Coordinates of C-alpha atoms in Angstrom, one line a residue:
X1 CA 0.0 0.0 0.0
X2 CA 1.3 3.5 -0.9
X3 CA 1.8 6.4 0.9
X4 CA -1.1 8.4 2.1
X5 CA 1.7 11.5 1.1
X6 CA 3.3 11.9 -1.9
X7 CA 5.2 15.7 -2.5
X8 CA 7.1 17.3 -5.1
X9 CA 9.6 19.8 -6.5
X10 CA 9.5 21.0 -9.5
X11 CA 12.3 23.4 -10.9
X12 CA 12.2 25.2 -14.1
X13 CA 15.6 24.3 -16.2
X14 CA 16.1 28.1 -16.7
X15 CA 19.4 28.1 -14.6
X16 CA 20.9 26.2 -12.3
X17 CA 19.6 26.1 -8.5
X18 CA 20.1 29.3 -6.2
X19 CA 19.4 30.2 -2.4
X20 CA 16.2 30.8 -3.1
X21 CA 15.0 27.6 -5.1
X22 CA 17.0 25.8 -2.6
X23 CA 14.6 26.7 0.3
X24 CA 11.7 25.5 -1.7
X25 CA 13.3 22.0 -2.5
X26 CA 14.1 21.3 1.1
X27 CA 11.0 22.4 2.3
X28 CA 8.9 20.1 0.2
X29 CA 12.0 17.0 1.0
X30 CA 11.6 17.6 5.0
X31 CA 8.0 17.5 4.5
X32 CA 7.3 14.4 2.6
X33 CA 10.1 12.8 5.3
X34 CA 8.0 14.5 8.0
X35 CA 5.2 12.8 7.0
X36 CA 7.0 9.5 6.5
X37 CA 5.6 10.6 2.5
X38 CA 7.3 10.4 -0.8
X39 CA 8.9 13.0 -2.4
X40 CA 9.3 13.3 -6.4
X41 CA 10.9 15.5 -8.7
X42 CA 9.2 17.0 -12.1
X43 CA 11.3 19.3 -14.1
X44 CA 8.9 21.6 -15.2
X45 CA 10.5 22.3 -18.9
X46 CA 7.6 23.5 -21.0
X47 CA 8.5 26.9 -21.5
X48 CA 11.4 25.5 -24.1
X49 CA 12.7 28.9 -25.4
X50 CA 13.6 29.5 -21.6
X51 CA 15.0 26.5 -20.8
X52 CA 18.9 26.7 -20.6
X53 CA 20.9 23.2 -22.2
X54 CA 21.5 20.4 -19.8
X55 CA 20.4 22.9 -16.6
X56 CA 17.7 19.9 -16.1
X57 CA 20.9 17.3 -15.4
X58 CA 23.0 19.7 -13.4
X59 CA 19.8 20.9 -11.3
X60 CA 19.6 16.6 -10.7
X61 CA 23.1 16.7 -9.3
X62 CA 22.8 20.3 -7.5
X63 CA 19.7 18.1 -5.5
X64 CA 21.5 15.2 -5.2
X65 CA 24.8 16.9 -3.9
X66 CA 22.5 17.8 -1.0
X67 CA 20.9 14.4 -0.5
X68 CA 17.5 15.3 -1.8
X69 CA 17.1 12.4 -3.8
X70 CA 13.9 11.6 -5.3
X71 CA 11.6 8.7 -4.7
X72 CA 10.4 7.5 -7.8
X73 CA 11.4 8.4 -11.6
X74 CA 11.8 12.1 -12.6
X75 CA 9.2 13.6 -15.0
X76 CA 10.1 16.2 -17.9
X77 CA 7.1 17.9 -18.9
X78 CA 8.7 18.4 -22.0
X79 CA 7.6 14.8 -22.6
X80 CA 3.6 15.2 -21.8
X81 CA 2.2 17.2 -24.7
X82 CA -0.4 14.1 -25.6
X83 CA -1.6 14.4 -21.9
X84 CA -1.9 18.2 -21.7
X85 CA -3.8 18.2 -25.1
X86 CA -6.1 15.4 -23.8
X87 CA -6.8 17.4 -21.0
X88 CA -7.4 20.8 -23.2
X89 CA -10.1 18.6 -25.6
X90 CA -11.9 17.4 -22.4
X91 CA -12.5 21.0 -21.7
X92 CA -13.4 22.0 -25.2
X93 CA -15.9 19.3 -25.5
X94 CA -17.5 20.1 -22.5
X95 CA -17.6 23.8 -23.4
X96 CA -15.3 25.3 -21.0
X97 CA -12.3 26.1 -23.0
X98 CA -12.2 28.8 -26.2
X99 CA -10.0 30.1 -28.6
X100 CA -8.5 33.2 -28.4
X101 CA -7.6 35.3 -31.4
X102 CA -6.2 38.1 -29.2
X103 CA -2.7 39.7 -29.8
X104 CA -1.0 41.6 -26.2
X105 CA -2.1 45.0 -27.3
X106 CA -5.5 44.4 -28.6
X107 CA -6.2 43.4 -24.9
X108 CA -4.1 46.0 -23.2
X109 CA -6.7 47.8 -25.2
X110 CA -10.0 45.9 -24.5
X111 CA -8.7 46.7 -21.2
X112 CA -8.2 50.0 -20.8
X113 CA -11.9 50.0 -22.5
X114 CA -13.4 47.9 -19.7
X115 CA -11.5 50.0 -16.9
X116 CA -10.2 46.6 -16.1
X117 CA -6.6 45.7 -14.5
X118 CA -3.7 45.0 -16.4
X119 CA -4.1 41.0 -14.7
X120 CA -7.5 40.5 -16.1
X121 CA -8.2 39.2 -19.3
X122 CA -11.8 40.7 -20.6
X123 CA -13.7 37.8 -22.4
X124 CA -13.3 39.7 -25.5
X125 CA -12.8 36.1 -27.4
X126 CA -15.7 34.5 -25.3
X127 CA -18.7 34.7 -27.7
X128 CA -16.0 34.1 -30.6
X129 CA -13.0 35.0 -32.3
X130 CA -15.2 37.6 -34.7
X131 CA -13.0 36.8 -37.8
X132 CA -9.7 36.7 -36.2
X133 CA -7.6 33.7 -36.5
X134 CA -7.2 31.2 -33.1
X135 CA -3.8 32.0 -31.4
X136 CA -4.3 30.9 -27.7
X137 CA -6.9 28.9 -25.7
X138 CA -8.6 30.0 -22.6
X139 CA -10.6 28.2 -19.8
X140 CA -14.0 30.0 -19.6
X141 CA -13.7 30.2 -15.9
X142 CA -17.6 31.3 -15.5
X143 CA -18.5 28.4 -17.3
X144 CA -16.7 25.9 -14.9
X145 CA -18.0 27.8 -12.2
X146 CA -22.0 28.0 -13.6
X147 CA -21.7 24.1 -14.7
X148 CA -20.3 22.5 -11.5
X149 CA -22.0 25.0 -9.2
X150 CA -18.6 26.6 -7.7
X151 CA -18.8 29.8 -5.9
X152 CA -17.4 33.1 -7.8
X153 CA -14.6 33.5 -4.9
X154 CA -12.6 30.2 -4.6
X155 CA -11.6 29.6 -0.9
X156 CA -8.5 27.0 0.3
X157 CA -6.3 27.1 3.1
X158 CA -2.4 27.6 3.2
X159 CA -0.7 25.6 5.6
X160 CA 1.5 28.1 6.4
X161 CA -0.3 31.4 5.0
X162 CA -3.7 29.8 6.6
X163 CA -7.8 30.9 4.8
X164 CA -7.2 32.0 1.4
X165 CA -9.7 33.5 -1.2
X166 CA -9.5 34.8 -5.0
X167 CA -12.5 35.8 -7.3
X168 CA -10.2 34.0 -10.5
X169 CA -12.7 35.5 -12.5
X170 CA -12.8 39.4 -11.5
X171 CA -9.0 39.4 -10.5
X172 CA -7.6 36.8 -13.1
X173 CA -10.0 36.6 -15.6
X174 CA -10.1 33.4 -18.4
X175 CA -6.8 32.4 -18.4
X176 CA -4.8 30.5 -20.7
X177 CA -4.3 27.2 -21.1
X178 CA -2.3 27.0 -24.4
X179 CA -0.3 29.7 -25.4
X180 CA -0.3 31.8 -28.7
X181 CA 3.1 29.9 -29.5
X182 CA 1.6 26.5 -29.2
X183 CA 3.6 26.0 -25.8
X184 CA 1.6 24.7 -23.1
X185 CA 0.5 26.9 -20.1
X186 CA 1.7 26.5 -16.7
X187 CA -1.8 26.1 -14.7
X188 CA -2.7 23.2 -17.3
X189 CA 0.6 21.2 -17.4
X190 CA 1.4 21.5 -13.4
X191 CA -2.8 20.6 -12.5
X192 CA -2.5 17.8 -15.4
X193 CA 1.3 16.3 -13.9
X194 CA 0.3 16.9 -10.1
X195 CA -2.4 14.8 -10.5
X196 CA -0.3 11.8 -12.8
X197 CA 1.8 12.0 -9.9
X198 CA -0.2 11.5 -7.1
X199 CA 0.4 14.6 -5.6
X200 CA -1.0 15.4 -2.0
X201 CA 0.6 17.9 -0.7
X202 CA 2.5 20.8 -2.6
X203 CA 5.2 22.9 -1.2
X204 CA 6.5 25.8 -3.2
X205 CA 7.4 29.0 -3.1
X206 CA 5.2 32.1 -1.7
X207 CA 5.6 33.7 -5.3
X208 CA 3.4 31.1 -6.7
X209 CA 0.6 31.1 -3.7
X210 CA -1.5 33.7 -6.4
X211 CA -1.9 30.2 -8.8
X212 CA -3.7 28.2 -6.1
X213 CA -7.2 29.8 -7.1
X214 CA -6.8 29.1 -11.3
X215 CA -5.3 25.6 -10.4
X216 CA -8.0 24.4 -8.3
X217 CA -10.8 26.0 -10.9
X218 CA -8.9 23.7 -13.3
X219 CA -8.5 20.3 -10.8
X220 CA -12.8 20.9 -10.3
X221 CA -12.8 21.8 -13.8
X222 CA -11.1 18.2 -14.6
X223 CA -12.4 15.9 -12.0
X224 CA -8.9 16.0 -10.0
X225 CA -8.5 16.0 -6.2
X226 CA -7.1 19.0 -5.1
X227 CA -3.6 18.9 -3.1
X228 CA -2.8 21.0 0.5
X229 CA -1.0 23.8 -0.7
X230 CA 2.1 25.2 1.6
X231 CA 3.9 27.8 0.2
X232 CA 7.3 28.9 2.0
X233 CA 9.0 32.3 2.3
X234 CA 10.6 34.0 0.0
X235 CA 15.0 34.7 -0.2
X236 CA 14.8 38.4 -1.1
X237 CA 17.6 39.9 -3.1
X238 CA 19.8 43.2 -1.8
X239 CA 17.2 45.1 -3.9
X240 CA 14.6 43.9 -1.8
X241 CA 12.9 41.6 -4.8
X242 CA 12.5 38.1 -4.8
X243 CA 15.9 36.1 -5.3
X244 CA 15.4 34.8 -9.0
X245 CA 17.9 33.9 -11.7
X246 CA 16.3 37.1 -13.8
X247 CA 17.8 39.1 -11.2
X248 CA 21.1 37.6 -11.5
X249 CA 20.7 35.0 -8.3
X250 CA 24.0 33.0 -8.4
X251 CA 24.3 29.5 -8.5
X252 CA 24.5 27.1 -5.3
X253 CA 28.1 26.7 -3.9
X254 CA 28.4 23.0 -3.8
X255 CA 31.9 22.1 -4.4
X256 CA 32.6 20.4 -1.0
X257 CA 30.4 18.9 2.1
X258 CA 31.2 22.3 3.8
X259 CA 29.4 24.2 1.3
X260 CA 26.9 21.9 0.8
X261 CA 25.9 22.3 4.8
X262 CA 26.5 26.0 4.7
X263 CA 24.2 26.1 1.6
X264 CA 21.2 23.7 3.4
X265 CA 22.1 25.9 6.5
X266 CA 21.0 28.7 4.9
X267 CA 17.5 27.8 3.7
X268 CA 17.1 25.9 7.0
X269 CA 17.2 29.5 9.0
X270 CA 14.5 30.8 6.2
X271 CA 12.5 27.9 7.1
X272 CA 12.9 28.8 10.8
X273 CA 15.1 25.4 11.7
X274 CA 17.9 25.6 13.7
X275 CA 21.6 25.8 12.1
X276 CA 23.1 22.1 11.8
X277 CA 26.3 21.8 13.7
X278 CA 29.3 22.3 11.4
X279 CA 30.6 18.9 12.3
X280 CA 27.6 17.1 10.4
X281 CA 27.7 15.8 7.4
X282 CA 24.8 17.2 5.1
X283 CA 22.5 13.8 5.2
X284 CA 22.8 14.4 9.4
X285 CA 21.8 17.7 8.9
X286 CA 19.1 16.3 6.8
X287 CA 18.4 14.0 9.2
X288 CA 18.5 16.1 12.4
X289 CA 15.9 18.6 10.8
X290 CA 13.3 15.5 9.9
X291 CA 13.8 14.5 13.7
X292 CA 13.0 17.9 14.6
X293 CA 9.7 18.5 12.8
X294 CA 8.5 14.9 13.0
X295 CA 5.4 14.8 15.7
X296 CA 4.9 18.2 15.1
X297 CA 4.0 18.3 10.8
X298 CA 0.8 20.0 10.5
X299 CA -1.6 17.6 8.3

């Protein structure tokens, strides 16, 4: 019999891993082992003309240089087209997905028009593309809603952030599902691969708590169970902006065990853990952390 938990982390191969990206793999390791759960990696590669040469192999070794070593087979979403378009068609027969024949500035435009915010598309390809030709699809988030009899404000609760609530439709509007370039969107391919996986509980990064309301539209939308979200707190950059690679975040320091404790150190104390001792070796510290938050995991 499996495990009641199974977790995840799933990097982008758009650089190696930093400080900050570190913090959200360990998180979502020391949970899975605080829940005696499995944890999984997905390398989350759909966005191609991102994606930087072999930075999905070395990101393998960053994570395995600090013990974080997956429990099952890794999954490149670069792979999974046939599921994602499966997933799209089940939509569109149901009549819950459109095309969308709008370029960037004809809805900049349509949204200036509606007084709407810059985050909101309008509907204007709702009722039909009007003669334009298909570039993206959309989910017709009202539709969803009116069919399945899901409230306008979609409510979950953060493990750490605790009750949250987003109107998807008034602050996100129909969002996309398949991109004007033919790449697939994020909210399809991660709702699609967290529920291939098995996915119970997610751990990620604050920045991506603003998601949770779209994805679980979708997972309702879909007929997938919904995970337990946890999302963990952010590195911040000297600017005082989220540590990312687009701001020039530098690769881990993972030459030698010393680095590679002074590295998990480091996202430990932005977890709230104490420092490991600098006599350890980093799959103590590893261990000495799961000790630490094991009777005390929140479900």
């Amino acid at each position: 019999m499996g495990s009641p938990y199974t977790g995840r982390f799933a990097p982008s191969p758009t650089g190696l891993l930093h400080a900050g990206s570190l913090v959200a793999a360990l998180a979502s390791w020391l949970d899975a082992r605080a829940h005696a759960g499995r944890w999984l990696v997905r390398i989350e590669d759909v966005d191609t003309p991102r994606c930087v040469p072999g930075a999905d192999q070395a990101i393998l070794q960053q994570l395995a240089a600090c013990g974080l070593l997956p429990d099952g087979p890794v999954l490149w979403q670069s792979q999974r087209g046939e599921y994602y378009a499966a997933a799209l068609q089940t939509l569109v027969d149901q009549g819950w997905a459109y095309p969308c024949g709008c370029s960037r500035k004809e809805i900049e435009s349509a949204q200036a028009v509606a007084r709407h915010s810059a985050a909101v598309y309008p509907g204007t390809c709702r009722q039909g593309l009007r003669g334009k030709p298909a570039r993206a699809w959309r989910l017709n988030v009202q539709a969803v809603q009116a069919a399945l009899g899901l409230p306008a404000v979609t409510h979950w609760r953060d493990r750490r952030l605790g009750p949250q609530q987003q109107n998807v439709s008034q602050e996100v509007g129909d969002f996309v599902l398949r991109r004007a370039d033919g790449l697939w969107a994020y909210q399809l391919a991660v709702v699609v691969d967290d529920a291939a996986q098995g996915i119970t509980h997610v751990v990620r990064g604050q920045d991506l708590a603003d998601n949770t309301a779209r994805q679980i539209v979708l997972q309702r939308a879909l007929g997938l169970p919904t995970p337990q979200y946890l999302h963990t707190p952010l590195v911040m950059a000297a600017n005082g902006e989220k540590l990312s690679k687009q701001n020039g975040a530098q690769a881990l320091n993972l030459q030698t065990p010393q680095a590679v404790l002074a590295a998990l150190n480091a996202a430990a104390q932005v977890l709230g853990l104490s420092a490991a001792p600098a006599h350890l070796a980093p799959t103590q510290a590893l261990a000495l952390w799961t000790g630490q938050l094991r009777g005390k995991a929140p479900p």
